[in-house]
Amino acid sequence: MLTAESPHRCPWARTELSVAYHDREWGVPQHDDRILFEFLILEGAQAGLSWETILRKRDNYRAAFNNFDPRRVAKYDQRKIQKLLGDPGIIRNRLKINSAVGNAKAFLDIQKEFDSFDEFVWRFVKGKTIRRKRGAPAQAHSLESGALSRELRKRGFKFVGSTICYSFMQAVGMVNDHEPSCFRYHEV
């Protein structure tokens, strides 16, 4: 619940769920491959929808997608995909579900090549979080997210356009897009 004493937050954090996500997770640098895979899949699932919708379904996604274990998701067959299409707890879009399975396979290939997805993905920001400058407007994509998108698509990933990649980069702390006046800007 937001009160007059609440710290200043980014304007999108309005509901209890989005405030908790904003205050604890959004923009915190992540280097755990499972967490990176989770956000990659969730950002793709969010395409065309609100992030609040995905946050409400996040626990269901974790259950449906074996806690985002890419080795298990990569093995999903048509029977498992059909089961997921009948699961009201997730976004039941065949293209998005199929992309999660294909992305898991491509994710594992990157892990083999680079020892971890973390090593691969953080190269696009030279291993350091990009901070939004004071007075700079929020953006929907960047040169870095465009480069990441192109490389992921070249490697067989789906639902990884530049805007989705930018949202992913924000979520996992590759970009600190908290408003400079937000109390989290300096914490992450």
PDB file of C-alpha atoms in Angstrom:
ATOM      1  CA  MET A   1       0.000   0.000   0.000  1.00  0.00           C
ATOM      2  CA  LEU A   2       1.352   3.390  -0.987  1.00  0.00           C
ATOM      3  CA  THR A   3       1.220   6.150   1.609  1.00  0.00           C
ATOM      4  CA  ALA A   4       2.346   9.758   1.808  1.00  0.00           C
ATOM      5  CA  GLU A   5       5.480   8.463   3.561  1.00  0.00           C
ATOM      6  CA  SER A   6       6.263   5.982   0.775  1.00  0.00           C
ATOM      7  CA  PRO A   7       9.623   6.557  -0.898  1.00  0.00           C
ATOM      8  CA  HIS A   8       9.595   8.026  -4.391  1.00  0.00           C
ATOM      9  CA  ARG A   9       9.353   5.227  -6.963  1.00  0.00           C
ATOM     10  CA  CYS A  10       9.230   4.926 -10.712  1.00  0.00           C
ATOM     11  CA  PRO A  11       5.704   5.895 -11.799  1.00  0.00           C
ATOM     12  CA  TRP A  12       4.794   2.452 -13.168  1.00  0.00           C
ATOM     13  CA  ALA A  13       5.040   0.832  -9.701  1.00  0.00           C
ATOM     14  CA  ARG A  14       1.472   1.399  -8.491  1.00  0.00           C
ATOM     15  CA  THR A  15       0.016  -1.941  -7.374  1.00  0.00           C
ATOM     16  CA  GLU A  16       1.157  -4.068  -4.466  1.00  0.00           C
ATOM     17  CA  LEU A  17       2.589  -6.630  -6.875  1.00  0.00           C
ATOM     18  CA  SER A  18       4.407  -4.118  -9.079  1.00  0.00           C
ATOM     19  CA  VAL A  19       5.764  -2.221  -6.044  1.00  0.00           C
ATOM     20  CA  ALA A  20       7.208  -5.446  -4.608  1.00  0.00           C
ATOM     21  CA  TYR A  21       8.756  -6.321  -7.989  1.00  0.00           C
ATOM     22  CA  HIS A  22      10.112  -2.773  -8.401  1.00  0.00           C
ATOM     23  CA  ASP A  23      11.544  -2.595  -4.891  1.00  0.00           C
ATOM     24  CA  ARG A  24      13.149  -6.060  -4.793  1.00  0.00           C
ATOM     25  CA  GLU A  25      13.960  -7.199  -8.319  1.00  0.00           C
ATOM     26  CA  TRP A  26      13.706  -4.774 -11.223  1.00  0.00           C
ATOM     27  CA  GLY A  27      17.109  -3.575 -12.271  1.00  0.00           C
ATOM     28  CA  VAL A  28      19.094  -5.741  -9.847  1.00  0.00           C
ATOM     29  CA  PRO A  29      22.041  -7.224 -11.763  1.00  0.00           C
ATOM     30  CA  GLN A  30      21.421 -10.934 -12.316  1.00  0.00           C
ATOM     31  CA  HIS A  31      24.121 -13.440 -13.181  1.00  0.00           C
ATOM     32  CA  ASP A  32      22.334 -16.715 -12.453  1.00  0.00           C
ATOM     33  CA  ASP A  33      21.548 -18.506 -15.718  1.00  0.00           C
ATOM     34  CA  ARG A  34      18.229 -19.896 -14.458  1.00  0.00           C
ATOM     35  CA  ILE A  35      17.025 -16.433 -13.512  1.00  0.00           C
ATOM     36  CA  LEU A  36      18.214 -15.016 -16.839  1.00  0.00           C
ATOM     37  CA  PHE A  37      16.302 -17.776 -18.643  1.00  0.00           C
ATOM     38  CA  GLU A  38      13.195 -17.050 -16.570  1.00  0.00           C
ATOM     39  CA  PHE A  39      13.222 -13.379 -17.507  1.00  0.00           C
ATOM     40  CA  LEU A  40      13.913 -14.122 -21.158  1.00  0.00           C
ATOM     41  CA  ILE A  41      10.858 -16.401 -21.310  1.00  0.00           C
ATOM     42  CA  LEU A  42       8.640 -14.072 -19.269  1.00  0.00           C
ATOM     43  CA  GLU A  43       9.571 -11.040 -21.377  1.00  0.00           C
ATOM     44  CA  GLY A  44       8.665 -12.980 -24.522  1.00  0.00           C
ATOM     45  CA  ALA A  45       5.367 -14.080 -22.958  1.00  0.00           C
ATOM     46  CA  GLN A  46       4.619 -10.448 -22.107  1.00  0.00           C
ATOM     47  CA  ALA A  47       4.729  -9.284 -25.747  1.00  0.00           C
ATOM     48  CA  GLY A  48       1.503  -7.384 -26.374  1.00  0.00           C
ATOM     49  CA  LEU A  49       0.413  -7.617 -22.745  1.00  0.00           C
ATOM     50  CA  SER A  50       1.103  -5.726 -19.538  1.00  0.00           C
ATOM     51  CA  TRP A  51       3.922  -6.727 -17.219  1.00  0.00           C
ATOM     52  CA  GLU A  52       1.350  -6.758 -14.402  1.00  0.00           C
ATOM     53  CA  THR A  53      -0.400  -9.634 -16.201  1.00  0.00           C
ATOM     54  CA  ILE A  54       2.856 -11.600 -16.273  1.00  0.00           C
ATOM     55  CA  LEU A  55       3.630 -10.827 -12.631  1.00  0.00           C
ATOM     56  CA  ARG A  56       0.203 -12.188 -11.630  1.00  0.00           C
ATOM     57  CA  LYS A  57       0.933 -15.404 -13.561  1.00  0.00           C
ATOM     58  CA  ARG A  58       4.598 -15.736 -12.620  1.00  0.00           C
ATOM     59  CA  ASP A  59       4.179 -18.478 -10.011  1.00  0.00           C
ATOM     60  CA  ASN A  60       2.009 -20.406 -12.464  1.00  0.00           C
ATOM     61  CA  TYR A  61       4.748 -20.053 -15.084  1.00  0.00           C
ATOM     62  CA  ARG A  62       7.331 -21.363 -12.642  1.00  0.00           C
ATOM     63  CA  ALA A  63       5.186 -24.432 -11.966  1.00  0.00           C
ATOM     64  CA  ALA A  64       4.269 -24.990 -15.629  1.00  0.00           C
ATOM     65  CA  PHE A  65       7.849 -24.543 -16.900  1.00  0.00           C
ATOM     66  CA  ASN A  66       9.678 -26.631 -14.269  1.00  0.00           C
ATOM     67  CA  ASN A  67      10.986 -23.553 -12.443  1.00  0.00           C
ATOM     68  CA  PHE A  68      12.532 -22.393 -15.725  1.00  0.00           C
ATOM     69  CA  ASP A  69      15.065 -25.185 -15.914  1.00  0.00           C
ATOM     70  CA  PRO A  70      16.215 -24.832 -19.549  1.00  0.00           C
ATOM     71  CA  ARG A  71      17.344 -28.478 -19.730  1.00  0.00           C
ATOM     72  CA  ARG A  72      13.833 -29.669 -18.882  1.00  0.00           C
ATOM     73  CA  VAL A  73      12.025 -27.087 -21.024  1.00  0.00           C
ATOM     74  CA  ALA A  74      14.193 -27.998 -24.038  1.00  0.00           C
ATOM     75  CA  LYS A  75      12.817 -31.557 -23.827  1.00  0.00           C
ATOM     76  CA  TYR A  76       9.146 -30.593 -23.977  1.00  0.00           C
ATOM     77  CA  ASP A  77       7.305 -32.575 -26.633  1.00  0.00           C
ATOM     78  CA  GLN A  78       3.983 -31.930 -28.372  1.00  0.00           C
ATOM     79  CA  ARG A  79       2.060 -33.635 -25.562  1.00  0.00           C
ATOM     80  CA  LYS A  80       3.592 -31.274 -22.979  1.00  0.00           C
ATOM     81  CA  ILE A  81       2.961 -28.282 -25.248  1.00  0.00           C
ATOM     82  CA  GLN A  82      -0.713 -29.324 -25.568  1.00  0.00           C
ATOM     83  CA  LYS A  83      -0.924 -29.525 -21.777  1.00  0.00           C
ATOM     84  CA  LEU A  84       0.540 -26.020 -21.489  1.00  0.00           C
ATOM     85  CA  LEU A  85      -1.968 -24.726 -24.043  1.00  0.00           C
ATOM     86  CA  GLY A  86      -4.711 -25.902 -21.692  1.00  0.00           C
ATOM     87  CA  ASP A  87      -3.201 -24.283 -18.592  1.00  0.00           C
ATOM     88  CA  PRO A  88      -5.262 -21.189 -17.638  1.00  0.00           C
ATOM     89  CA  GLY A  89      -2.480 -20.054 -15.281  1.00  0.00           C
ATOM     90  CA  ILE A  90      -0.211 -19.005 -18.163  1.00  0.00           C
ATOM     91  CA  ILE A  91      -0.581 -17.152 -21.467  1.00  0.00           C
ATOM     92  CA  ARG A  92      -1.955 -19.867 -23.747  1.00  0.00           C
ATOM     93  CA  ASN A  93      -0.410 -18.719 -26.989  1.00  0.00           C
ATOM     94  CA  ARG A  94       1.026 -21.532 -29.124  1.00  0.00           C
ATOM     95  CA  LEU A  95       3.723 -19.323 -30.682  1.00  0.00           C
ATOM     96  CA  LYS A  96       4.924 -18.104 -27.287  1.00  0.00           C
ATOM     97  CA  ILE A  97       4.945 -21.587 -25.772  1.00  0.00           C
ATOM     98  CA  ASN A  98       6.749 -23.061 -28.788  1.00  0.00           C
ATOM     99  CA  SER A  99       9.257 -20.211 -28.625  1.00  0.00           C
ATOM    100  CA  ALA A 100       9.974 -20.999 -24.956  1.00  0.00           C
ATOM    101  CA  VAL A 101      10.879 -24.581 -25.919  1.00  0.00           C
ATOM    102  CA  GLY A 102      12.996 -23.485 -28.887  1.00  0.00           C
ATOM    103  CA  ASN A 103      14.620 -20.744 -26.836  1.00  0.00           C
ATOM    104  CA  ALA A 104      15.555 -23.291 -24.163  1.00  0.00           C
ATOM    105  CA  LYS A 105      17.413 -25.335 -26.800  1.00  0.00           C
ATOM    106  CA  ALA A 106      19.209 -22.240 -28.125  1.00  0.00           C
ATOM    107  CA  PHE A 107      19.958 -21.157 -24.536  1.00  0.00           C
ATOM    108  CA  LEU A 108      21.686 -24.500 -23.874  1.00  0.00           C
ATOM    109  CA  ASP A 109      23.745 -24.072 -27.055  1.00  0.00           C
ATOM    110  CA  ILE A 110      24.939 -20.665 -25.822  1.00  0.00           C
ATOM    111  CA  GLN A 111      25.803 -22.140 -22.420  1.00  0.00           C
ATOM    112  CA  LYS A 112      27.982 -24.749 -24.145  1.00  0.00           C
ATOM    113  CA  GLU A 113      29.717 -22.157 -26.301  1.00  0.00           C
ATOM    114  CA  PHE A 114      30.271 -19.475 -23.635  1.00  0.00           C
ATOM    115  CA  ASP A 115      30.266 -21.592 -20.444  1.00  0.00           C
ATOM    116  CA  SER A 116      27.194 -19.660 -19.305  1.00  0.00           C
ATOM    117  CA  PHE A 117      24.406 -17.525 -20.720  1.00  0.00           C
ATOM    118  CA  ASP A 118      25.554 -14.862 -18.248  1.00  0.00           C
ATOM    119  CA  GLU A 119      28.958 -14.643 -19.970  1.00  0.00           C
ATOM    120  CA  PHE A 120      27.255 -14.311 -23.339  1.00  0.00           C
ATOM    121  CA  VAL A 121      24.573 -11.751 -22.500  1.00  0.00           C
ATOM    122  CA  TRP A 122      26.565  -9.349 -20.322  1.00  0.00           C
ATOM    123  CA  ARG A 123      29.055  -8.824 -23.170  1.00  0.00           C
ATOM    124  CA  PHE A 124      26.450  -6.576 -24.801  1.00  0.00           C
ATOM    125  CA  VAL A 125      26.945  -4.015 -22.017  1.00  0.00           C
ATOM    126  CA  LYS A 126      30.667  -4.725 -21.553  1.00  0.00           C
ATOM    127  CA  GLY A 127      29.944  -6.408 -18.219  1.00  0.00           C
ATOM    128  CA  LYS A 128      28.643  -3.218 -16.577  1.00  0.00           C
ATOM    129  CA  THR A 129      25.173  -1.852 -15.942  1.00  0.00           C
ATOM    130  CA  ILE A 130      24.211   1.067 -18.178  1.00  0.00           C
ATOM    131  CA  ARG A 131      22.625   3.839 -16.070  1.00  0.00           C
ATOM    132  CA  ARG A 132      20.049   6.201 -17.437  1.00  0.00           C
ATOM    133  CA  LYS A 133      21.392   9.723 -17.210  1.00  0.00           C
ATOM    134  CA  ARG A 134      19.537  12.365 -15.222  1.00  0.00           C
ATOM    135  CA  GLY A 135      17.053  14.111 -17.507  1.00  0.00           C
ATOM    136  CA  ALA A 136      17.256  11.436 -20.199  1.00  0.00           C
ATOM    137  CA  PRO A 137      13.895  10.055 -21.281  1.00  0.00           C
ATOM    138  CA  ALA A 138      13.035   6.399 -20.813  1.00  0.00           C
ATOM    139  CA  GLN A 139      13.442   4.493 -24.047  1.00  0.00           C
ATOM    140  CA  ALA A 140      11.923   1.351 -25.521  1.00  0.00           C
ATOM    141  CA  HIS A 141      15.127   0.025 -27.108  1.00  0.00           C
ATOM    142  CA  SER A 142      18.790   0.863 -27.515  1.00  0.00           C
ATOM    143  CA  LEU A 143      21.747   0.073 -29.709  1.00  0.00           C
ATOM    144  CA  GLU A 144      22.707  -2.635 -27.213  1.00  0.00           C
ATOM    145  CA  SER A 145      19.244  -4.216 -27.168  1.00  0.00           C
ATOM    146  CA  GLY A 146      19.227  -4.167 -30.965  1.00  0.00           C
ATOM    147  CA  ALA A 147      22.592  -5.932 -31.074  1.00  0.00           C
ATOM    148  CA  LEU A 148      21.425  -8.502 -28.503  1.00  0.00           C
ATOM    149  CA  SER A 149      18.204  -9.073 -30.450  1.00  0.00           C
ATOM    150  CA  ARG A 150      20.051  -9.642 -33.727  1.00  0.00           C
ATOM    151  CA  GLU A 151      22.468 -12.091 -32.136  1.00  0.00           C
ATOM    152  CA  LEU A 152      19.723 -14.037 -30.349  1.00  0.00           C
ATOM    153  CA  ARG A 153      17.626 -14.275 -33.533  1.00  0.00           C
ATOM    154  CA  LYS A 154      20.684 -15.413 -35.482  1.00  0.00           C
ATOM    155  CA  ARG A 155      21.042 -18.210 -32.915  1.00  0.00           C
ATOM    156  CA  GLY A 156      17.407 -19.314 -33.326  1.00  0.00           C
ATOM    157  CA  PHE A 157      15.623 -17.453 -30.535  1.00  0.00           C
ATOM    158  CA  LYS A 158      12.058 -16.171 -31.033  1.00  0.00           C
ATOM    159  CA  PHE A 159      10.166 -13.339 -29.317  1.00  0.00           C
ATOM    160  CA  VAL A 160      13.424 -11.454 -28.812  1.00  0.00           C
ATOM    161  CA  GLY A 161      12.909  -8.223 -30.726  1.00  0.00           C
ATOM    162  CA  SER A 162      14.842  -5.128 -29.683  1.00  0.00           C
ATOM    163  CA  THR A 163      12.060  -3.865 -27.379  1.00  0.00           C
ATOM    164  CA  ILE A 164      11.693  -7.251 -25.654  1.00  0.00           C
ATOM    165  CA  CYS A 165      15.477  -7.433 -25.275  1.00  0.00           C
ATOM    166  CA  TYR A 166      15.519  -3.940 -23.782  1.00  0.00           C
ATOM    167  CA  SER A 167      12.852  -4.942 -21.241  1.00  0.00           C
ATOM    168  CA  PHE A 168      14.905  -8.043 -20.446  1.00  0.00           C
ATOM    169  CA  MET A 169      18.012  -5.885 -19.986  1.00  0.00           C
ATOM    170  CA  GLN A 170      16.105  -3.589 -17.613  1.00  0.00           C
ATOM    171  CA  ALA A 171      14.719  -6.504 -15.615  1.00  0.00           C
ATOM    172  CA  VAL A 172      18.089  -8.234 -15.115  1.00  0.00           C
ATOM    173  CA  GLY A 173      20.038  -5.078 -14.309  1.00  0.00           C
ATOM    174  CA  MET A 174      21.991  -4.720 -17.533  1.00  0.00           C
ATOM    175  CA  VAL A 175      20.277  -1.335 -17.740  1.00  0.00           C
ATOM    176  CA  ASN A 176      19.342   0.731 -14.696  1.00  0.00           C
ATOM    177  CA  ASP A 177      16.271   2.538 -15.935  1.00  0.00           C
ATOM    178  CA  HIS A 178      14.933   3.589 -12.557  1.00  0.00           C
ATOM    179  CA  GLU A 179      14.011   7.248 -12.591  1.00  0.00           C
ATOM    180  CA  PRO A 180      16.990   9.171 -11.184  1.00  0.00           C
ATOM    181  CA  SER A 181      14.641  10.486  -8.466  1.00  0.00           C
ATOM    182  CA  CYS A 182      13.561   6.929  -7.527  1.00  0.00           C
ATOM    183  CA  PHE A 183      15.014   5.608  -4.283  1.00  0.00           C
ATOM    184  CA  ARG A 184      16.157   2.434  -6.124  1.00  0.00           C
ATOM    185  CA  TYR A 185      18.247   4.333  -8.708  1.00  0.00           C
ATOM    186  CA  HIS A 186      21.299   4.491  -6.442  1.00  0.00           C
ATOM    187  CA  GLU A 187      20.637   1.157  -4.733  1.00  0.00           C
ATOM    188  CA  VAL A 188      20.985  -0.904  -7.892  1.00  0.00           C
TER     189      VAL A 188
END
